Short mmCIF file of C-alpha atoms and ligand atoms in Angstrom, two decimals:
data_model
loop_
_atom_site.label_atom_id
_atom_site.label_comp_id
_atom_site.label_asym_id
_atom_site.label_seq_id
_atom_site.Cartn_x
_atom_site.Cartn_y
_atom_site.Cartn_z
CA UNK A 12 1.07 -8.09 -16.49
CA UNK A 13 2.44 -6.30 -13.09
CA UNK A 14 4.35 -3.86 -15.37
CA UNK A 15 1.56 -3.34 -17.66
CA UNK A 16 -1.29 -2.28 -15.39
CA UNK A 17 -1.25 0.93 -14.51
CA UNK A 18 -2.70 1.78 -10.92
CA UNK A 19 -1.81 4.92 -11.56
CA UNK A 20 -0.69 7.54 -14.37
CA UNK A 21 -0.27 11.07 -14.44
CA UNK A 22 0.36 12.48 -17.81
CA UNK A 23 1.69 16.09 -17.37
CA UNK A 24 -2.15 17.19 -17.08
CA UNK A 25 -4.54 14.85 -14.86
CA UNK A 26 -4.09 11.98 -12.95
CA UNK A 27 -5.76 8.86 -14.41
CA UNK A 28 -6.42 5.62 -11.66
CA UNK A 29 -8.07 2.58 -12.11
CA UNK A 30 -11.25 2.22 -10.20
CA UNK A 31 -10.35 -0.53 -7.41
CA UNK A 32 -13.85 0.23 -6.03
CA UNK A 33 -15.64 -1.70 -9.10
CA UNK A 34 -12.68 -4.24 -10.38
CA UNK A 35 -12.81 -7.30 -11.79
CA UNK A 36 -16.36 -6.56 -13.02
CA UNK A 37 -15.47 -3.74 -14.56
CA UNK A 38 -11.92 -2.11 -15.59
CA UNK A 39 -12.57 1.84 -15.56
CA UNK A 40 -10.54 4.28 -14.48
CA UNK A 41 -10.94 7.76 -12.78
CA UNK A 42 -9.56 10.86 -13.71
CA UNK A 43 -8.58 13.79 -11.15
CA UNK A 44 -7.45 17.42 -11.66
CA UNK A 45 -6.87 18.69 -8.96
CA UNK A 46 -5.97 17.72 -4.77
CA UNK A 47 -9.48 17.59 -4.02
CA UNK A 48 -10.07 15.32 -6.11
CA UNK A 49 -6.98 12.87 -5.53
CA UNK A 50 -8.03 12.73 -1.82
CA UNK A 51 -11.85 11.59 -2.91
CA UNK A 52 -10.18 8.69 -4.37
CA UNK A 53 -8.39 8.11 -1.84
CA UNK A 54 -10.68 8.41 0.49
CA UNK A 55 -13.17 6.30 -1.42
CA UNK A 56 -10.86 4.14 -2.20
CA UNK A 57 -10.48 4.58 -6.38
CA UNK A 58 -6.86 4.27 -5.61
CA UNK A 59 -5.66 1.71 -2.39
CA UNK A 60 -2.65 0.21 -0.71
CA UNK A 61 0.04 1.93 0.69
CA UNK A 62 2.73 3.02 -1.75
CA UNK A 63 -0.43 3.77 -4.03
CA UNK A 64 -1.91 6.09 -1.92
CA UNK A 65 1.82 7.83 -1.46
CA UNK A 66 2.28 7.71 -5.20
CA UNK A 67 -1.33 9.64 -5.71
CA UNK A 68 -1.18 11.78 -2.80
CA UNK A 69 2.57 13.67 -4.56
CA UNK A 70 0.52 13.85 -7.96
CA UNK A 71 -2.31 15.16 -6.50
CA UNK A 72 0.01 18.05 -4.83
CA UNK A 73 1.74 18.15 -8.16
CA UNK A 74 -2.10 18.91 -10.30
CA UNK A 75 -2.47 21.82 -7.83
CA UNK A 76 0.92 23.21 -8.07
CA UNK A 77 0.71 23.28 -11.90
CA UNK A 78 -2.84 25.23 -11.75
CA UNK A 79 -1.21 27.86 -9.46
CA UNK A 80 1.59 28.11 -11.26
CA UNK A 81 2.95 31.65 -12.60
CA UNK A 82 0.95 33.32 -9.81
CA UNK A 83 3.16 35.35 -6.84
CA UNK A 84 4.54 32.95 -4.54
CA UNK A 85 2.59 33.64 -1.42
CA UNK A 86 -0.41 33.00 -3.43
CA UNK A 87 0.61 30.19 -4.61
CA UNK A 88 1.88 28.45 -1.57
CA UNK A 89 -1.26 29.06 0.28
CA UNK A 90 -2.93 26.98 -2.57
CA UNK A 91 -0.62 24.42 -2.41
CA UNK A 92 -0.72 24.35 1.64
CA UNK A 93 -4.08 24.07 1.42
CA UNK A 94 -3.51 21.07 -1.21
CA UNK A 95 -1.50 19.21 1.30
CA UNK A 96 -3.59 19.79 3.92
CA UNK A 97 -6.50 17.90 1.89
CA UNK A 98 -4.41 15.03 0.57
CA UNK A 99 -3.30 14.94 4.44
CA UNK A 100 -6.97 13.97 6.05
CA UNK A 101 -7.75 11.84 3.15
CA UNK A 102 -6.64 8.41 5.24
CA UNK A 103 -4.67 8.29 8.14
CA UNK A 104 -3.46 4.49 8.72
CA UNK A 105 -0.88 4.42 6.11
CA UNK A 106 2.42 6.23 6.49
CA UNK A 107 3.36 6.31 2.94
CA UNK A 108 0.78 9.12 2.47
CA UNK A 109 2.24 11.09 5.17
CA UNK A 110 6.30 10.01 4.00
CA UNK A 111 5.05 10.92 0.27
CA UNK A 112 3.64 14.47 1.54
CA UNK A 113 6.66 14.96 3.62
CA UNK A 114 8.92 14.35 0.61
CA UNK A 115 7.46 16.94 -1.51
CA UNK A 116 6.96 19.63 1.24
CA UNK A 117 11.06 19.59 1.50
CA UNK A 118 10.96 20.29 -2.15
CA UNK A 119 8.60 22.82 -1.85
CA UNK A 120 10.31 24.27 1.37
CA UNK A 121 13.71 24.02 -0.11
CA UNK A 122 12.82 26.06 -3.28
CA UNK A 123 12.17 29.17 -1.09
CA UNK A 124 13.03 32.28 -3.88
CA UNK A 125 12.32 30.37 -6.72
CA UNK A 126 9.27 31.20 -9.10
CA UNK A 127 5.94 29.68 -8.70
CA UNK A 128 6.74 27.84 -12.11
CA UNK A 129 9.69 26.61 -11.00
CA UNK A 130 8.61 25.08 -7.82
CA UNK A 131 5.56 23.11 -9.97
CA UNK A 132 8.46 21.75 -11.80
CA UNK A 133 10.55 20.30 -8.94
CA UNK A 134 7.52 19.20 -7.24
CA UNK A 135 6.48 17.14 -10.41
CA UNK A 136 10.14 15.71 -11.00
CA UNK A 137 10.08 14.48 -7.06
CA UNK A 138 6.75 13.06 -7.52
CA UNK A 139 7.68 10.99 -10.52
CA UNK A 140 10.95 10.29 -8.81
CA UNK A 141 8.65 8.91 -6.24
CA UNK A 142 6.83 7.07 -8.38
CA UNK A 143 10.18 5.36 -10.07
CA UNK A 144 11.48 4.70 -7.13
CA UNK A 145 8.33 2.03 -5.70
CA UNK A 146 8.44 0.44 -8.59
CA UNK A 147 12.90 -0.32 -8.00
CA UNK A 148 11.84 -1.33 -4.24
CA UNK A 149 8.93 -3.45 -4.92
CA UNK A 150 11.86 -4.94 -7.53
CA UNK A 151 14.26 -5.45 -4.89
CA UNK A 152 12.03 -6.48 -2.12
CA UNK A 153 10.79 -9.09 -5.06
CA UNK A 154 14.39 -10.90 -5.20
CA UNK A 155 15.26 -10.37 -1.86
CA UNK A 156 11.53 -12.42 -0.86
CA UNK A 157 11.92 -14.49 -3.25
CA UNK A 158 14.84 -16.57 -1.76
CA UNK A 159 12.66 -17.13 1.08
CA UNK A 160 10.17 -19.27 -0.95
CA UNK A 161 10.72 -22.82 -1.59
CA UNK A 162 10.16 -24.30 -5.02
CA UNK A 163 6.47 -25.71 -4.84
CA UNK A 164 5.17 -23.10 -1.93
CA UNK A 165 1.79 -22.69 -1.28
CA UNK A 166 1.44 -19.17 0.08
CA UNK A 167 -1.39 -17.09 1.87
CA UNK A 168 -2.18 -13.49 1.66
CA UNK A 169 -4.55 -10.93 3.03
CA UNK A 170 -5.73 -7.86 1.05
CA UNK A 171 -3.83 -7.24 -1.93
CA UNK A 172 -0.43 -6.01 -1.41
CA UNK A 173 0.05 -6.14 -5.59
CA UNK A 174 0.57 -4.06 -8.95
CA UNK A 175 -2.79 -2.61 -7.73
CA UNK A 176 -1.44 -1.85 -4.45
CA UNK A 177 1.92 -0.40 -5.61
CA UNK A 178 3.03 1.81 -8.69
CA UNK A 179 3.58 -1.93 -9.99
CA UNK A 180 5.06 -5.29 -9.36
CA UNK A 181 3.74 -5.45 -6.01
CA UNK A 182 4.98 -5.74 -1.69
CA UNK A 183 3.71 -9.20 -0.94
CA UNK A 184 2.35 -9.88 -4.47
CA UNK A 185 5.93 -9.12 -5.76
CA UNK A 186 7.52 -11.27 -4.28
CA UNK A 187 5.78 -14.01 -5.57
CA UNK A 188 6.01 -12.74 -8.98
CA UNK A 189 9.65 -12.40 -8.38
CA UNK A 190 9.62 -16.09 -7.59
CA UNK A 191 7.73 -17.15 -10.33
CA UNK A 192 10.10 -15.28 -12.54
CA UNK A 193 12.87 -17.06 -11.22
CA UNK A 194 11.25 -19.89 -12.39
CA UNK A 195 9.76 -21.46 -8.68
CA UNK A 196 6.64 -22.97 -9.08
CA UNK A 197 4.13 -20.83 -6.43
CA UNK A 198 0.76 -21.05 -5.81
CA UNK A 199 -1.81 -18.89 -3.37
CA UNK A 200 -4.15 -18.92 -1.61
CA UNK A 201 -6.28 -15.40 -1.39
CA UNK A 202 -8.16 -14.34 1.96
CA UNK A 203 -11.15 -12.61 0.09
CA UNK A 204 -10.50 -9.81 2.85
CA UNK A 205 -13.86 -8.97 4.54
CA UNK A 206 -15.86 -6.14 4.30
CA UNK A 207 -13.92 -4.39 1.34
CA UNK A 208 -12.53 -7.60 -0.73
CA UNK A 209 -9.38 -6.81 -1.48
CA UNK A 210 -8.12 -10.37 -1.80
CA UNK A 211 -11.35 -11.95 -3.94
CA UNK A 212 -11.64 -8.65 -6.19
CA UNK A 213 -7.68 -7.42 -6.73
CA UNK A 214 -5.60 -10.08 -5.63
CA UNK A 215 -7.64 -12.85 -7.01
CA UNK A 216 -7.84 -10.80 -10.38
CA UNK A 217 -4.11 -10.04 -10.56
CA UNK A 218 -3.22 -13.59 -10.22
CA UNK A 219 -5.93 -14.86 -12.60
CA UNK A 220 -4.23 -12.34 -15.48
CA UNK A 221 -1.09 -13.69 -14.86
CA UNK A 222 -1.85 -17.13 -14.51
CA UNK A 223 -0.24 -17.91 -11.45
CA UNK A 224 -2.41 -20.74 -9.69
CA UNK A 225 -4.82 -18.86 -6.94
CA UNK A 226 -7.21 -20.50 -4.79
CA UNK A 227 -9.60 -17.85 -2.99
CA UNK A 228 -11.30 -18.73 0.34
CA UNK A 229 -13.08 -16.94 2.71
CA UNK A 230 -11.36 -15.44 5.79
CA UNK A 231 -12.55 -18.32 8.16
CA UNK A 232 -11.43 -20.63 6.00
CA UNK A 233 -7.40 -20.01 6.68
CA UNK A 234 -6.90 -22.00 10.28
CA UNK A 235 -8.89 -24.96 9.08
CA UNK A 236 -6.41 -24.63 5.55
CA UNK A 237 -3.65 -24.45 7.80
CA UNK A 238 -4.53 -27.60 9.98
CA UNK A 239 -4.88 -29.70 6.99
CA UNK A 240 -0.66 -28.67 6.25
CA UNK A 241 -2.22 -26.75 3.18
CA UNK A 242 -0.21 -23.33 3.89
CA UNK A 243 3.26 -23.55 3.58
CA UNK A 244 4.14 -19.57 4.14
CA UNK A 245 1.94 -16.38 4.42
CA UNK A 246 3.11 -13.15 3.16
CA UNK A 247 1.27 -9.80 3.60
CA UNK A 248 2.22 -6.16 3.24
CA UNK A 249 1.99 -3.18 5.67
CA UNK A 250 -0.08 -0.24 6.02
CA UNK A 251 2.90 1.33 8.59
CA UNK A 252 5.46 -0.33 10.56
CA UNK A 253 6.18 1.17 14.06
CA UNK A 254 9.68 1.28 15.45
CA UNK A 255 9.42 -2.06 17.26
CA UNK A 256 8.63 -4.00 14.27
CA UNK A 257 4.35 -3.99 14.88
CA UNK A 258 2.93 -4.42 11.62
CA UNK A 259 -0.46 -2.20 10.52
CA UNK A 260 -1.90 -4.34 8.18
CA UNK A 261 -5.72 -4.62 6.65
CA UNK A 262 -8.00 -5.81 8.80
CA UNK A 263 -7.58 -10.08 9.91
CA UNK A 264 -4.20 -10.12 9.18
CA UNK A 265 -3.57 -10.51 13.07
CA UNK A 266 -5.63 -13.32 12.81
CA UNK A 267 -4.25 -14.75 10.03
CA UNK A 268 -0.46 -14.01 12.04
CA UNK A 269 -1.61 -16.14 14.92
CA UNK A 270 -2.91 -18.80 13.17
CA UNK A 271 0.38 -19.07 11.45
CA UNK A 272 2.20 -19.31 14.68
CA UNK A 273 0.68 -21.72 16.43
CA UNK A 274 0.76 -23.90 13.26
CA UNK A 275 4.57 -22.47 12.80
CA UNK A 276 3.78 -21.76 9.59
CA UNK A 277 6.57 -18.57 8.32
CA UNK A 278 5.04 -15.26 8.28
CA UNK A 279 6.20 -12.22 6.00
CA UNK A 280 5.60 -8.92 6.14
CA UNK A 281 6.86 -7.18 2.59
CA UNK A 282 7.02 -3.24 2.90
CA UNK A 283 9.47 -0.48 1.24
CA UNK A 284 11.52 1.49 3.93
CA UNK A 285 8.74 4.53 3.26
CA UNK A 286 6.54 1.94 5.39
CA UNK A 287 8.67 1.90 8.36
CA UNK A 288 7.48 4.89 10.52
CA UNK A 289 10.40 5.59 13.12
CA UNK A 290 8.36 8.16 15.28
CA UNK A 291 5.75 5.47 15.56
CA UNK A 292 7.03 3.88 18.85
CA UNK A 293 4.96 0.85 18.66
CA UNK A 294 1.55 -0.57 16.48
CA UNK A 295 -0.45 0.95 19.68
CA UNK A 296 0.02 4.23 18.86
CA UNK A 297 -0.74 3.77 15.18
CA UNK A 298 -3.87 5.59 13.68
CA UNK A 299 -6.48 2.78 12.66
CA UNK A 300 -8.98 3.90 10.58
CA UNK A 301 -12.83 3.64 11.21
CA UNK A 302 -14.95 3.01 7.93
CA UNK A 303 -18.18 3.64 7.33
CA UNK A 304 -20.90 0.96 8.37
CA UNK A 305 -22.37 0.08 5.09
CA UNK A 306 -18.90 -1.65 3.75
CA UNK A 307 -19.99 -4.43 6.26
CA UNK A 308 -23.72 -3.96 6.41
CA UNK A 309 -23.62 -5.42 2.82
CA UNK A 310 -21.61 -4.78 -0.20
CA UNK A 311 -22.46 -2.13 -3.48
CA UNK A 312 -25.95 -1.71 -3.66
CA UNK A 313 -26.98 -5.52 -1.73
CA UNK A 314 -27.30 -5.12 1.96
CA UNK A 315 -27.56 -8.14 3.99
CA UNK A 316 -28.10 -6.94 7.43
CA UNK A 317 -30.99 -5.82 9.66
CA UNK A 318 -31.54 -1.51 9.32
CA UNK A 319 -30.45 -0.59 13.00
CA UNK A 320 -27.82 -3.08 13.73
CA UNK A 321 -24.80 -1.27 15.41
CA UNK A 322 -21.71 -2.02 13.30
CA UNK A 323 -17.67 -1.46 13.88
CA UNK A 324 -15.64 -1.13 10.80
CA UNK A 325 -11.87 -0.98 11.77
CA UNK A 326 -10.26 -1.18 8.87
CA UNK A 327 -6.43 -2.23 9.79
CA UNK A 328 -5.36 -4.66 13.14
CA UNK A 329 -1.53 -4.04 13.99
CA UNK A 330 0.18 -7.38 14.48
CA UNK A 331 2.69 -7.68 17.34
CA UNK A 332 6.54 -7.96 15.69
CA UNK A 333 6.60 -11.48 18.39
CA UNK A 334 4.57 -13.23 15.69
CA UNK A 335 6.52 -12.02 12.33
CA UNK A 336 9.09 -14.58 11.16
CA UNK A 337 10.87 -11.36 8.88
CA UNK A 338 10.28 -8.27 7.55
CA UNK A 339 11.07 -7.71 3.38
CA UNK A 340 11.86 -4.25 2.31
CA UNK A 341 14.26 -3.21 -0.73
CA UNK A 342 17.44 -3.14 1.93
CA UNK A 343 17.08 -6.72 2.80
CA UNK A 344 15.12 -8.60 5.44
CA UNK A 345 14.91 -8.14 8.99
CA UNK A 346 14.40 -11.44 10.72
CA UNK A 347 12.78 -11.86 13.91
CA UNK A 348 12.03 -7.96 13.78
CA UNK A 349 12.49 -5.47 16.91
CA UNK A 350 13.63 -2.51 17.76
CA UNK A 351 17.38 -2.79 17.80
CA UNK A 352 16.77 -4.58 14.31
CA UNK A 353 14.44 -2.23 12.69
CA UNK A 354 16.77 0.94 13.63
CA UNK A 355 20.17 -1.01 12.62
CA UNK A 356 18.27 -1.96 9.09
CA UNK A 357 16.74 2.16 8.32
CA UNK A 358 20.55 2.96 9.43
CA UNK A 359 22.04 0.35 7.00
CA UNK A 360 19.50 1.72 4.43
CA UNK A 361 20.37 5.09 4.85
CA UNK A 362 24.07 4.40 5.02
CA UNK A 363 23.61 2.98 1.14
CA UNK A 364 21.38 5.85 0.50
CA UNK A 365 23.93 8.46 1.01
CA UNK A 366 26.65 6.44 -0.31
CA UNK A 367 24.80 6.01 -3.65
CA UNK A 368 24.91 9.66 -3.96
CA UNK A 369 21.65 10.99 -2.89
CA UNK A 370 22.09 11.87 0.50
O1 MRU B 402 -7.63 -0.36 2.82
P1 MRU B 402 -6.58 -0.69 1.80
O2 MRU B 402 -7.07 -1.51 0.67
O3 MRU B 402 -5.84 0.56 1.37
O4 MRU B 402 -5.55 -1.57 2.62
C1 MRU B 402 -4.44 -2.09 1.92
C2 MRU B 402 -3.59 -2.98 2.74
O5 MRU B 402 -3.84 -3.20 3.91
C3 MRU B 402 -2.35 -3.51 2.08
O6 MRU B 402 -2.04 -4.77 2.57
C4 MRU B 402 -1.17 -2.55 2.40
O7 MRU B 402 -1.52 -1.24 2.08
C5 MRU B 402 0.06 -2.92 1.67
S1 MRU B 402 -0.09 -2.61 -0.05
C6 MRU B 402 1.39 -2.92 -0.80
#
């Protein structure tokens, strides 16, 4: 199933996503045409997750570049600077966004005398190459995590780090699939991921398609699971990863990392390298985005608490790098993360890169 749904697709014209905002009750998608657009789903959260939002962010650069396409060039690239500057403000936790923008802006930046038609082009190819490539990591990562599971695991995860989450296969979700493929016998357990539901909407859905046994609780529920010796491993993904291995994650998963430590329960974090934000020092200087009240006030069109209540909605905590057992990415993992680790491991990864050819 992880190969078959398609978060997003871009088919030479518009860029078709499936409505996370209304799944599992209904299965509709959205269609944009230009930036704007792309960073309204974003921003209301049509499209989710990470390596999603990076994937979406390039096509929505690439709809714009294709409408100003065979104008002059200065014309042109203040249309498409004003493209990225839209897709830019859309959400400003997760660093695959900003990686993804950065990415095409060489592209653009590199093609400096070419046509206006020409640039659209390369800009297209990079963004499907983008695209491509999540799909190989999430891949890797998957066999590479997989190893870490033991036949029989019962495994927790926040949000939904998935096929919905990814181009497809999944971070955290992917790994489990990976296992499963390799024939382990896996079962999870699915924080429903207060106020947005992530976990009882998207994870719990993915895992129902594919029939791989799911148990949903409620986020209060996972230190009492725990207790009982009912959690044998959590695995989550990552919004951004700073320098010194903090982990941005959705909202409770720092709770979810300290209960796992002081019932030394493993916890992963699975993220591709475009996760891992180098100039990020550490998780306090990452971004965390404030939502808007009425995700918690209620949820849809059923509001549950008093008019005039004050409300916070941050929607990602940052989990120290102390409390993660090992970080997944398509290189390998990075136990007991930190700094030295996490800039020997983007070396390593680059190393590979350049020796594959694509320096
Ligand atoms: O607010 P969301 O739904 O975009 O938050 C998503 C998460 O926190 C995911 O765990 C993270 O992006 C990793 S997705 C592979």
């Amino acid at each position: 199933m992880s190969d078959r749904v398609e978060t997003l697709r871009y088919d030479g014209e518009t860029l078709s996503l499936i409505d996370q905002r209304i799944l599992p009750a209904r299965f509709e998608t959205v269609t944009c045409s230009s930036a704007v657009e792309t960073a309204d789903a974003i921003r209301s959260m049509v499209v989710r997750g990470a390596p999603a939002i990076g994937c979406a962010a390039a096509f929505g650069v690439v709809l714009d570049a294709h409408r100003a396409a065979g104008q002059l060039r200065a014309v042109f690239d203040a249309e498409l600077e004003q493209a990225f500057s839209v897709l830019a403000a859309s959400r400003p936790t997760a660093v695959n966004l900003f990686w993804a923008l950065a990415r095409m802006r060489r592209i653009w930046e590199r093609l400096g005398d070419a046509s206006s038609t020409m640039v659209a082009q390369a800009l297209e190819a990079e963004a499907r190459a983008i695209y491509d490539e999540d799909i190989a990591a999430n891949r890797s990562m998957g066999s590479h995590g997989a190893a870490l599971l033991q036949d029989g695991a019962r495994v927790l995860t926040h949000c939904n780090a998935g096929a919905l989450a990814t181009a497809g296969h999944g971070t955290a979700l992917g790994v489990i699939r990976s296992a499963v493929e390799s024939g382990k016998s896996i079962s999870v357990i699915a924080d429903e991921t207060r106020p947005f539901l992530q976990g009882a909407r998207l994870t719990a859905w993915e895992m129902v398609q594919e029939q791989i046994p799911v148990t949903l609780i409620s986020d209060n529920m996972a230190g009492h699971m725990m207790s009982r010796g009912a959690v044998d491993a959590v695995i989550v993904g990552a919004d951004r990863i700073a320098a010194n291995g903090d982990v941005a994650n959705k909202i409770g998963t720092y709770m979810v990392a300290v209960l796992a430590a002081r019932h030394d329960i493993p916890f992963y974090v699975a993220a591709p390298l475009s996760t891992i934000d180098p100039d990020t020092e550490t998780g306090a200087a990452i971004p965390i985005e404030e939502r808007k009240p009425d995700e918690v006030l209620g949820f849809g069109e059923i509001i549950w608490a008093p008019e005039g209540v004050r409300v916070a909605n941050p929607a990602f905590d940052v989990t120290p790098a102390e409390l993660v057992t090992a970080i997944i990415t398509e290189q390998g993992i990075i136990a007991r993360p930190d700094r030295a680790k996490v800039a020997a491991h983007l070396a390593a990864a680059q190393q590979s890169h350049v020796s594959r050819g694509n320096g």
